[in-house]
Tab-separated table of C-alpha atoms in Angstrom:
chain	number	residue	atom	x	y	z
A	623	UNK	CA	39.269	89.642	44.883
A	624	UNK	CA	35.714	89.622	43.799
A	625	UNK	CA	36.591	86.636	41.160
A	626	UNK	CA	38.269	84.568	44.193
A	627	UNK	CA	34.961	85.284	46.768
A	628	UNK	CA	32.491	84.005	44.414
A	629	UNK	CA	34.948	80.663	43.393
A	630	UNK	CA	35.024	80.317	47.438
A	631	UNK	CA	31.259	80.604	47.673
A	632	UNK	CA	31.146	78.489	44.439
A	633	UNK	CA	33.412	75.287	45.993
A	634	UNK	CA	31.679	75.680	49.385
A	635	UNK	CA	28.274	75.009	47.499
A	636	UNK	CA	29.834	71.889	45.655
A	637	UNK	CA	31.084	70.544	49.221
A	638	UNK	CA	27.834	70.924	50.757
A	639	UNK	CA	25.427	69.019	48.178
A	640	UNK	CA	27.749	67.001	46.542
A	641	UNK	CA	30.919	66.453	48.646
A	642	UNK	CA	34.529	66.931	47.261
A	643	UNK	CA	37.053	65.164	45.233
A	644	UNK	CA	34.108	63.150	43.010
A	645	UNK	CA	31.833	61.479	45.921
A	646	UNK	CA	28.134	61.184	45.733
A	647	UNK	CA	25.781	63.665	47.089
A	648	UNK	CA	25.131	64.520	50.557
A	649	UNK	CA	21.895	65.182	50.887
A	650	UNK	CA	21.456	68.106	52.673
A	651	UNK	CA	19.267	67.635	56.582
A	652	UNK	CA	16.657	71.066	57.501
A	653	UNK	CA	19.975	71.716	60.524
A	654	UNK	CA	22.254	71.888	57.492
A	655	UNK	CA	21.556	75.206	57.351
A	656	UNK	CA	24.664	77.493	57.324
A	657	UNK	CA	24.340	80.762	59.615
A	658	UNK	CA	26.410	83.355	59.074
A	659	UNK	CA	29.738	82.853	60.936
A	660	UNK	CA	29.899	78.717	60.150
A	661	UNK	CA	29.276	79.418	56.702
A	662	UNK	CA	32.237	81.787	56.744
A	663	UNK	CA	34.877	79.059	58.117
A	664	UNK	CA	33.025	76.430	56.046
A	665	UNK	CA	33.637	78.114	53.047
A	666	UNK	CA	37.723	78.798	53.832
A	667	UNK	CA	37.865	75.487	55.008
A	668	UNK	CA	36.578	74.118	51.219
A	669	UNK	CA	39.084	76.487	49.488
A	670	UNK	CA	41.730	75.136	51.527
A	671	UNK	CA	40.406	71.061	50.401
A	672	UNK	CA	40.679	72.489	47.095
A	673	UNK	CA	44.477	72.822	47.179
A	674	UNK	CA	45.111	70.319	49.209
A	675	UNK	CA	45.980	71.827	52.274
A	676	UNK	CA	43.893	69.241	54.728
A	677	UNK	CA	45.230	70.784	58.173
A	678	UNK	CA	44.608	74.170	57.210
A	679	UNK	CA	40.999	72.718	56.193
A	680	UNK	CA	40.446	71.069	59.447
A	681	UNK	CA	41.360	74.188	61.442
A	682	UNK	CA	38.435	75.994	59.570
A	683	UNK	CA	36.343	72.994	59.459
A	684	UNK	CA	36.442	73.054	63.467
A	685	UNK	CA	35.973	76.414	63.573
A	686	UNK	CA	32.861	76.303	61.819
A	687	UNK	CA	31.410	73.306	63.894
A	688	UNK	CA	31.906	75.727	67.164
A	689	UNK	CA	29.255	77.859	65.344
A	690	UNK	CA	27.029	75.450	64.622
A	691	UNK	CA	26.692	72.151	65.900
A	692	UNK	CA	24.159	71.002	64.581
A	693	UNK	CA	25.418	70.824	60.864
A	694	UNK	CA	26.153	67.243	59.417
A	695	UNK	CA	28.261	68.834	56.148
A	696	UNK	CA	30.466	70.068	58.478
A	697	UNK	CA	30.921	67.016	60.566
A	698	UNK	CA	31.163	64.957	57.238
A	699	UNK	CA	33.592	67.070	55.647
A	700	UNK	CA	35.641	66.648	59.180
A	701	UNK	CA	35.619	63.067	59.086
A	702	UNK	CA	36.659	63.021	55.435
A	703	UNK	CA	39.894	65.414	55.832
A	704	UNK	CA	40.770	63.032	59.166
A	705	UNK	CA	40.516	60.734	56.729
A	706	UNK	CA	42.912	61.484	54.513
A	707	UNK	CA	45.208	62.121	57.175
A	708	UNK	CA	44.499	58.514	58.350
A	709	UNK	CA	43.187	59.312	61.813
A	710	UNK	CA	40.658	57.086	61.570
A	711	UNK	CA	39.614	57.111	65.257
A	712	UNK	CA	38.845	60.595	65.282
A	713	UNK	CA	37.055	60.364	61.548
A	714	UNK	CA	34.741	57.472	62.946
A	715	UNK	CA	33.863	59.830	65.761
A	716	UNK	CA	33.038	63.171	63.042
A	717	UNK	CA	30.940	60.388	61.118
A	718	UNK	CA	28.738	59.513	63.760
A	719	UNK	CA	28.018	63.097	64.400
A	720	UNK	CA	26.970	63.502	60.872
A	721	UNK	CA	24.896	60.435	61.067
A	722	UNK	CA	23.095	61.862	63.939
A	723	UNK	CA	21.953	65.162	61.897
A	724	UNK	CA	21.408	62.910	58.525
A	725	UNK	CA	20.826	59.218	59.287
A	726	UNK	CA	19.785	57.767	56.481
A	727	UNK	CA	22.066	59.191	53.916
A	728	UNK	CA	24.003	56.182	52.339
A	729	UNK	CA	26.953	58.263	51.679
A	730	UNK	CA	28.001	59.026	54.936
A	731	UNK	CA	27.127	55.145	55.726
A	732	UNK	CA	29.465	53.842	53.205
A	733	UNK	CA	32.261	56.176	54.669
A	734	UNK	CA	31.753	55.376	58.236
A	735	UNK	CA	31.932	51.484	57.419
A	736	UNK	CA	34.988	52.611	55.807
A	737	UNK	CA	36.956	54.204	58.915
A	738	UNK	CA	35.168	51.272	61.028
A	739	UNK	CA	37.477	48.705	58.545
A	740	UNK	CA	41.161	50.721	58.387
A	741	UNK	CA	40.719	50.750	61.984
A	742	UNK	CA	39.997	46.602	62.073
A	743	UNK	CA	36.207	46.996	63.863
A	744	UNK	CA	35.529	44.387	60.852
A	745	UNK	CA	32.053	43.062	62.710
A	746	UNK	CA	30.267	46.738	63.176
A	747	UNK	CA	31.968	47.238	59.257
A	748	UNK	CA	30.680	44.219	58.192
A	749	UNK	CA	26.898	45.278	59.465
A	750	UNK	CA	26.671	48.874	57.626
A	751	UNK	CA	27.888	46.885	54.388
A	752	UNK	CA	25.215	43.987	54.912
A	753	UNK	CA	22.311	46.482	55.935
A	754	UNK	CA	23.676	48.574	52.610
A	755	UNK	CA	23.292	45.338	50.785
A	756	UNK	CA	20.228	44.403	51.671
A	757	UNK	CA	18.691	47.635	50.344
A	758	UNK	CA	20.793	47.567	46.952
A	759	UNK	CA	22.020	43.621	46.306
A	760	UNK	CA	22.668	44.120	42.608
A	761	UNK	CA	25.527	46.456	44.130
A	762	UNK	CA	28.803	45.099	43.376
A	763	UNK	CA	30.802	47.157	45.701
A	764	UNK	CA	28.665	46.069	48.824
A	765	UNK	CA	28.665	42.590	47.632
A	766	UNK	CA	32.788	42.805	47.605
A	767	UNK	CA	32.653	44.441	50.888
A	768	UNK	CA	30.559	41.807	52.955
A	769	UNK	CA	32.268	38.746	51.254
A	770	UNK	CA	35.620	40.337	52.164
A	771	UNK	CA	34.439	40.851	55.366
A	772	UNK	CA	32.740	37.561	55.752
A	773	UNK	CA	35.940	36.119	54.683
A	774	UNK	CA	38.060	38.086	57.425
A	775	UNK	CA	35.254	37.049	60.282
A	776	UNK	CA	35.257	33.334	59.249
A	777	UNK	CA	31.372	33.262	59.769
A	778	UNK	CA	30.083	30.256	58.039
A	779	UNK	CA	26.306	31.702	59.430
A	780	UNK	CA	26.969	35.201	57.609
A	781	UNK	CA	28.766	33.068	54.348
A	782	UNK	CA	25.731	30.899	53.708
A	783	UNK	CA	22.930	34.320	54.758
A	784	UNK	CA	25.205	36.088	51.719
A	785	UNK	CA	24.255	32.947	49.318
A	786	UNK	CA	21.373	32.433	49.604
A	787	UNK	CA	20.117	36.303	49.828
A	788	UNK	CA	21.958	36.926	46.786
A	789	UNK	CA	20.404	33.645	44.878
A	790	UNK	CA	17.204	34.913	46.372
A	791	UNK	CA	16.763	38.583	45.134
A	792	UNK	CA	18.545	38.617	41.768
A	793	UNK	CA	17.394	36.808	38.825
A	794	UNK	CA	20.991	36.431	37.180
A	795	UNK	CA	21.990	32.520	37.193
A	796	UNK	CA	25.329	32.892	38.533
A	797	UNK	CA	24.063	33.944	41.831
A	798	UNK	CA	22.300	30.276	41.975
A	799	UNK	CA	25.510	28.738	40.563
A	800	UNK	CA	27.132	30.720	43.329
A	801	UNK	CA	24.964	28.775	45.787
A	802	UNK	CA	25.010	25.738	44.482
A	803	UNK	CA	28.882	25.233	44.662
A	804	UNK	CA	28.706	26.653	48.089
A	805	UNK	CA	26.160	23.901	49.311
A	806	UNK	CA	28.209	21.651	47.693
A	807	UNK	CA	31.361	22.532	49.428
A	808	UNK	CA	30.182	22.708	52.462
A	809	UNK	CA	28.219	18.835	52.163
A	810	UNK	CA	24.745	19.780	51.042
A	811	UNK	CA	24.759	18.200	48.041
A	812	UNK	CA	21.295	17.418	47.916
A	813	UNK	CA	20.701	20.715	48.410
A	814	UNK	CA	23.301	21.813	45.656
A	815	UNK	CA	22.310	19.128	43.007
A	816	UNK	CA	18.937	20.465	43.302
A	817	UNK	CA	20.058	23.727	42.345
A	818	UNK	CA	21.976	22.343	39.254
A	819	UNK	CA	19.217	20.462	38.078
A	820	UNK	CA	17.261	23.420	37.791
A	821	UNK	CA	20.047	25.198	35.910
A	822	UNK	CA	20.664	22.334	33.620
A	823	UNK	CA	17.279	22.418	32.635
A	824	UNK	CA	17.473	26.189	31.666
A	825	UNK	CA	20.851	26.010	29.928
A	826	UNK	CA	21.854	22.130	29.372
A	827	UNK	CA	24.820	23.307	27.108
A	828	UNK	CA	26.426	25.012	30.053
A	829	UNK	CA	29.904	22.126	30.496
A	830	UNK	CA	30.647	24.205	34.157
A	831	UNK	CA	27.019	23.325	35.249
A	832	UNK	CA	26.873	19.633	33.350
A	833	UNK	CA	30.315	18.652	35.191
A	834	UNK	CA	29.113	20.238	38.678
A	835	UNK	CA	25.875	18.143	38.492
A	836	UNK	CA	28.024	15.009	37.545
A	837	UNK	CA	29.756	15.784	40.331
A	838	UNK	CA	27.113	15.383	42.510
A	839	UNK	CA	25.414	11.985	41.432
A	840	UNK	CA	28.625	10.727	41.825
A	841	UNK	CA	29.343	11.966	45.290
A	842	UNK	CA	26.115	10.466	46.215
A	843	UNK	CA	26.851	7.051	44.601
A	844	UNK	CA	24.380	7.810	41.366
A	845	UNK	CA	26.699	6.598	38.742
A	846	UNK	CA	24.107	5.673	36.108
A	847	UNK	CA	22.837	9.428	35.961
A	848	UNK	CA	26.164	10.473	35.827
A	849	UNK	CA	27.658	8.393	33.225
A	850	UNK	CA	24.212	9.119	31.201
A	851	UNK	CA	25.091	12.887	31.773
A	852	UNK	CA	29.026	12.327	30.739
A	853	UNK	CA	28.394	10.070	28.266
A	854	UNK	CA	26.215	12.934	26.510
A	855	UNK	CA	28.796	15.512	26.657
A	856	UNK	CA	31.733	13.754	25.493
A	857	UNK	CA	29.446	13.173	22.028
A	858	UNK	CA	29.623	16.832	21.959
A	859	UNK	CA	32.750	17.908	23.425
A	860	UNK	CA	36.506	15.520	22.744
A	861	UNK	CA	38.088	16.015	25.888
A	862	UNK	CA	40.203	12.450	27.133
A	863	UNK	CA	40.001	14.078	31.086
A	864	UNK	CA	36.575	13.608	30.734
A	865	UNK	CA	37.253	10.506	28.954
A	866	UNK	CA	39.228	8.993	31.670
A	867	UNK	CA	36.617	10.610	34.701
A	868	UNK	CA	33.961	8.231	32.669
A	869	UNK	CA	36.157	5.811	32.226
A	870	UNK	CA	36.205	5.519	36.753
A	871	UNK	CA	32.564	5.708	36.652
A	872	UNK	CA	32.047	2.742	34.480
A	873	UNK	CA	34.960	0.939	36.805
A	874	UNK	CA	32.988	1.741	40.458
A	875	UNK	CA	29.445	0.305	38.633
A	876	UNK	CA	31.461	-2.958	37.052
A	877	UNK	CA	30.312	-1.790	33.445
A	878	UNK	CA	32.829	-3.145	31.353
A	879	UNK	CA	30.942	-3.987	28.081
A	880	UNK	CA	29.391	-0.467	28.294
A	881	UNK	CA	33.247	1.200	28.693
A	882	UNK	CA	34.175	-1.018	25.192
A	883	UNK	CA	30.641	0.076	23.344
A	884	UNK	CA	31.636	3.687	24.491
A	885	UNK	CA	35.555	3.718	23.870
A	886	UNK	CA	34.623	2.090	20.317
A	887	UNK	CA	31.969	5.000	19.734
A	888	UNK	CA	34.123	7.737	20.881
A	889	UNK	CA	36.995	6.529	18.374
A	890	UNK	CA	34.529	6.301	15.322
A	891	UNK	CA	34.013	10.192	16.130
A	892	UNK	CA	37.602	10.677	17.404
A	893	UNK	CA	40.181	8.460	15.264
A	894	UNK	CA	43.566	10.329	15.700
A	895	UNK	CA	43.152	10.252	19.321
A	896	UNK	CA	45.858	7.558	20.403
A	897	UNK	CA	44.779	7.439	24.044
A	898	UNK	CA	41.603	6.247	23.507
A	899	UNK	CA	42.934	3.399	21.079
A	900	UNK	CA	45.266	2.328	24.378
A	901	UNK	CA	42.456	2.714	26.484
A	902	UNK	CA	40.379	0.708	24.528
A	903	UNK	CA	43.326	-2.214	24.336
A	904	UNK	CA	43.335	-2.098	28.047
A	905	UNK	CA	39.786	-2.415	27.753
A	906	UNK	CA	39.539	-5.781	25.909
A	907	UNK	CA	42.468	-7.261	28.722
């Protein structure tokens, strides 16, 4: 008996700083202070969480929130048990109670926008996730969270805020690749070949960003910077899709001696390749 009081005492303690089944700490508000009789139903209520007994828990969880209401452990670890019984309504209701004890701790944030999503309140969700965000950006999981989101609201305004906030705070290219192919998509390609520029200059061996810069010259009717650009990387890399993309470029700017010089060049490096030598026949028609 003495062994299983102090385990109780023990789990209750875990709940109460740290939370149960592995989640991060709750940090613990000057109301979360147990008296004597919540403490009592808190701690039966953990021991019941710990063998999985989640209506038992409840019943003891409640209990101990008619002693003290005033405790946000005990509203959190209601909302979490409603939770896993999937009554979300009622879980969303135990989390803003514990948010009004404790309302900055992240935790109990990142829960709440939880509940707000199973029950499909994606736009108040969507909010916690991008105010989470905006604190931590290098977080992947609230980056997943508000694109998802962003995604399921169809909000071009949020789509291009999570861009460019993103390309703005984090020094990792991809975020300004990320950008760049979202300006281009949505017909700001100035705005996007500026970007690539930028990134060509930094890395010009990078194909994905060479081809996506190509891209846009040629959207905006620059075809002599873009067959400079492809002309350069097929020297480097033998690839006949690229081949035949020059190929069109050279066609729109009426450059047929320059297709021959090039087809001739690229055979010198390239002999096996038998499309280029029927290319290069078509070429000389």
């Amino acid at each position: 008996m003495f062994n299983r009081f102090w385990l109780i005492f023990l789990l209750a303690g875990i709940l109460m700083f740290a939370g149960c089944s592995g989640t991060k700490a709750v940090k613990k508000a000057e109301k979360n202070v147990f008296n004597e009789k919540a403490w009592r139903y808190f701690s039966k209520g953990t021991w019941d969480e710990f063998e999985f007994r989640y209506e038992d828990a409840l019943l003891n969880y409640y209990m101990a929130s008619s002693f003290d209401s005033t405790n946000s452990a005990i509203f959190l670890a209601i909302a979490e048990n409603e939770m896993r019984l999937e009554v979300y309504d009622v879980a969303l209701i135990y989390y803003n109670k514990a948010l009004k004890y404790n309302p900055q701790n992240i935790d109990i944030l990142e829960k709440k926008a939880k509940a707000l999503t199973k029950l499909e309140k994606y736009q108040s969700a969507y909010d916690i996730y991008k105010s989470l965000l905006q604190k931590s950006p290098e977080d992947k999981y609230y980056q997943f969270m508000c694109k998802n989101l962003i995604t399921i609201l169809k909000s071009k305004t949020e789509e291009l805020w999570y861009y460019e906030f993103l390309a703005g705070e984090l020094p990792d290219k991809s975020y300004q690749l990320q950008l760049a192919k979202y300006y281009f998509s949505n017909d700001k390609v100035a705005s996007a070949q500026e970007i690539f520029e930028k990134l060509y200059q930094q890395d010009p061996d990078n194909l994905e960003i060479s081809l996506s810069l190509i891209d846009c010259y040629s959207f905006r009717g620059w075809n002599d910077q873009a067959i400079n650009l492809l002309e350069k990387i097929l020297q480097q890399h033998s690839d006949i899709h690229l081949l035949y993309k020059l190929l069109e470029l050279y066609s729109k700017g009426e450059q047929g001696q320059r297709s021959i010089a090039f087809l001739e060049k690229y055979l010198e490096a390239n002999p096996s390749s038998i499309q280029t030598y029927i290319l290069l026949a078509d070429s000389y028609l």
